Amino acid sequence: MGLIKFILISILVIYIIRIIFRLIFPVVLKSMFSKVQQQAANQSGQYNNQRYSRPEGDISIEYMPPREKKGNSDKLGDFVDYEEVK
């Protein structure tokens, strides 16, 4: 008799927890998604403000001259002639 009572109470508790979870979980997710969406909008707004803070018609050219490549011949070591011996 005690085992049946325990099983029924356990099933009832699990069922109540499922109902509460179905009611609360969507609200929590919706609030989390709205916070993330607001943060993304704020970040993109800050980026746009920094990008377009120059007056209209202002031209800036960012030029980086190409770097000269230095050879790594110093790291290769000495060259030794090779002769094939038959």
CSV table of C-alpha atoms in Angstrom, one decimal:
chain,number,residue,atom,x,y,z
A,1,MET,CA,0.0,0.0,0.0
A,2,GLY,CA,2.9,2.4,0.8
A,3,LEU,CA,4.5,1.7,-2.5
A,4,ILE,CA,1.4,2.5,-4.5
A,5,LYS,CA,1.0,5.7,-2.5
A,6,PHE,CA,4.6,6.7,-3.2
A,7,ILE,CA,4.3,6.0,-6.9
A,8,LEU,CA,1.1,8.1,-7.2
A,9,ILE,CA,2.6,11.0,-5.3
A,10,SER,CA,5.7,10.8,-7.4
A,11,ILE,CA,3.7,10.9,-10.7
A,12,LEU,CA,1.6,13.8,-9.4
A,13,VAL,CA,4.7,15.8,-8.4
A,14,ILE,CA,6.3,15.1,-11.8
A,15,TYR,CA,3.1,16.1,-13.6
A,16,ILE,CA,2.9,19.4,-11.6
A,17,ILE,CA,6.5,20.2,-12.3
A,18,ARG,CA,5.9,19.6,-16.1
A,19,ILE,CA,3.0,22.0,-16.1
A,20,ILE,CA,5.0,24.7,-14.2
A,21,PHE,CA,7.9,24.2,-16.5
A,22,ARG,CA,5.7,24.6,-19.6
A,23,LEU,CA,4.4,27.9,-18.2
A,24,ILE,CA,7.6,29.4,-17.0
A,25,PHE,CA,10.2,28.3,-19.6
A,26,PRO,CA,8.7,30.2,-22.6
A,27,VAL,CA,8.6,33.4,-20.5
A,28,VAL,CA,12.2,33.0,-19.4
A,29,LEU,CA,13.4,32.3,-23.0
A,30,LYS,CA,11.5,35.2,-24.4
A,31,SER,CA,13.1,37.6,-21.9
A,32,MET,CA,16.5,36.2,-22.6
A,33,PHE,CA,16.1,36.5,-26.4
A,34,SER,CA,14.9,40.1,-26.0
A,35,LYS,CA,17.9,41.0,-23.9
A,36,VAL,CA,20.3,39.5,-26.5
A,37,GLN,CA,18.5,41.2,-29.3
A,38,GLN,CA,18.7,44.6,-27.5
A,39,GLN,CA,22.4,44.1,-26.9
A,40,ALA,CA,23.0,43.2,-30.5
A,41,ALA,CA,21.0,46.3,-31.6
A,42,ASN,CA,23.1,48.5,-29.2
A,43,GLN,CA,26.4,47.1,-30.5
A,44,SER,CA,25.4,47.6,-34.1
A,45,GLY,CA,24.2,51.1,-33.3
A,46,GLN,CA,27.5,52.0,-31.7
A,47,TYR,CA,29.4,50.6,-34.7
A,48,ASN,CA,27.3,52.6,-37.1
A,49,ASN,CA,27.8,55.8,-35.1
A,50,GLN,CA,31.5,55.4,-35.1
A,51,ARG,CA,31.6,54.5,-38.7
A,52,TYR,CA,29.6,57.5,-39.9
A,53,SER,CA,30.7,60.1,-37.4
A,54,ARG,CA,32.7,61.9,-40.2
A,55,PRO,CA,31.0,64.7,-42.0
A,56,GLU,CA,29.5,64.0,-45.3
A,57,GLY,CA,31.9,64.5,-48.2
A,58,ASP,CA,35.0,63.8,-46.1
A,59,ILE,CA,37.3,61.4,-47.8
A,60,SER,CA,40.0,59.4,-46.1
A,61,ILE,CA,42.3,57.0,-47.8
A,62,GLU,CA,44.1,54.4,-45.7
A,63,TYR,CA,47.1,53.2,-47.6
A,64,MET,CA,49.6,50.7,-46.4
A,65,PRO,CA,52.6,50.3,-48.6
A,66,PRO,CA,53.5,46.7,-49.3
A,67,ARG,CA,56.3,45.3,-47.1
A,68,GLU,CA,59.4,44.0,-48.6
A,69,LYS,CA,59.9,40.3,-48.0
A,70,LYS,CA,63.2,39.4,-46.5
A,71,GLY,CA,64.8,36.2,-47.6
A,72,ASN,CA,65.4,33.5,-45.2
A,73,SER,CA,68.7,32.5,-46.8
A,74,ASP,CA,70.6,33.2,-43.5
A,75,LYS,CA,68.6,30.5,-41.8
A,76,LEU,CA,69.2,27.8,-44.4
A,77,GLY,CA,72.8,27.3,-43.7
A,78,ASP,CA,75.8,26.7,-46.0
A,79,PHE,CA,75.4,25.3,-49.5
A,80,VAL,CA,77.5,22.2,-50.1
A,81,ASP,CA,78.2,20.9,-53.6
A,82,TYR,CA,77.1,17.4,-54.2
A,83,GLU,CA,79.1,14.9,-56.3
A,84,GLU,CA,77.7,11.5,-57.1
A,85,VAL,CA,80.3,8.7,-56.6
A,86,LYS,CA,79.9,5.6,-58.7
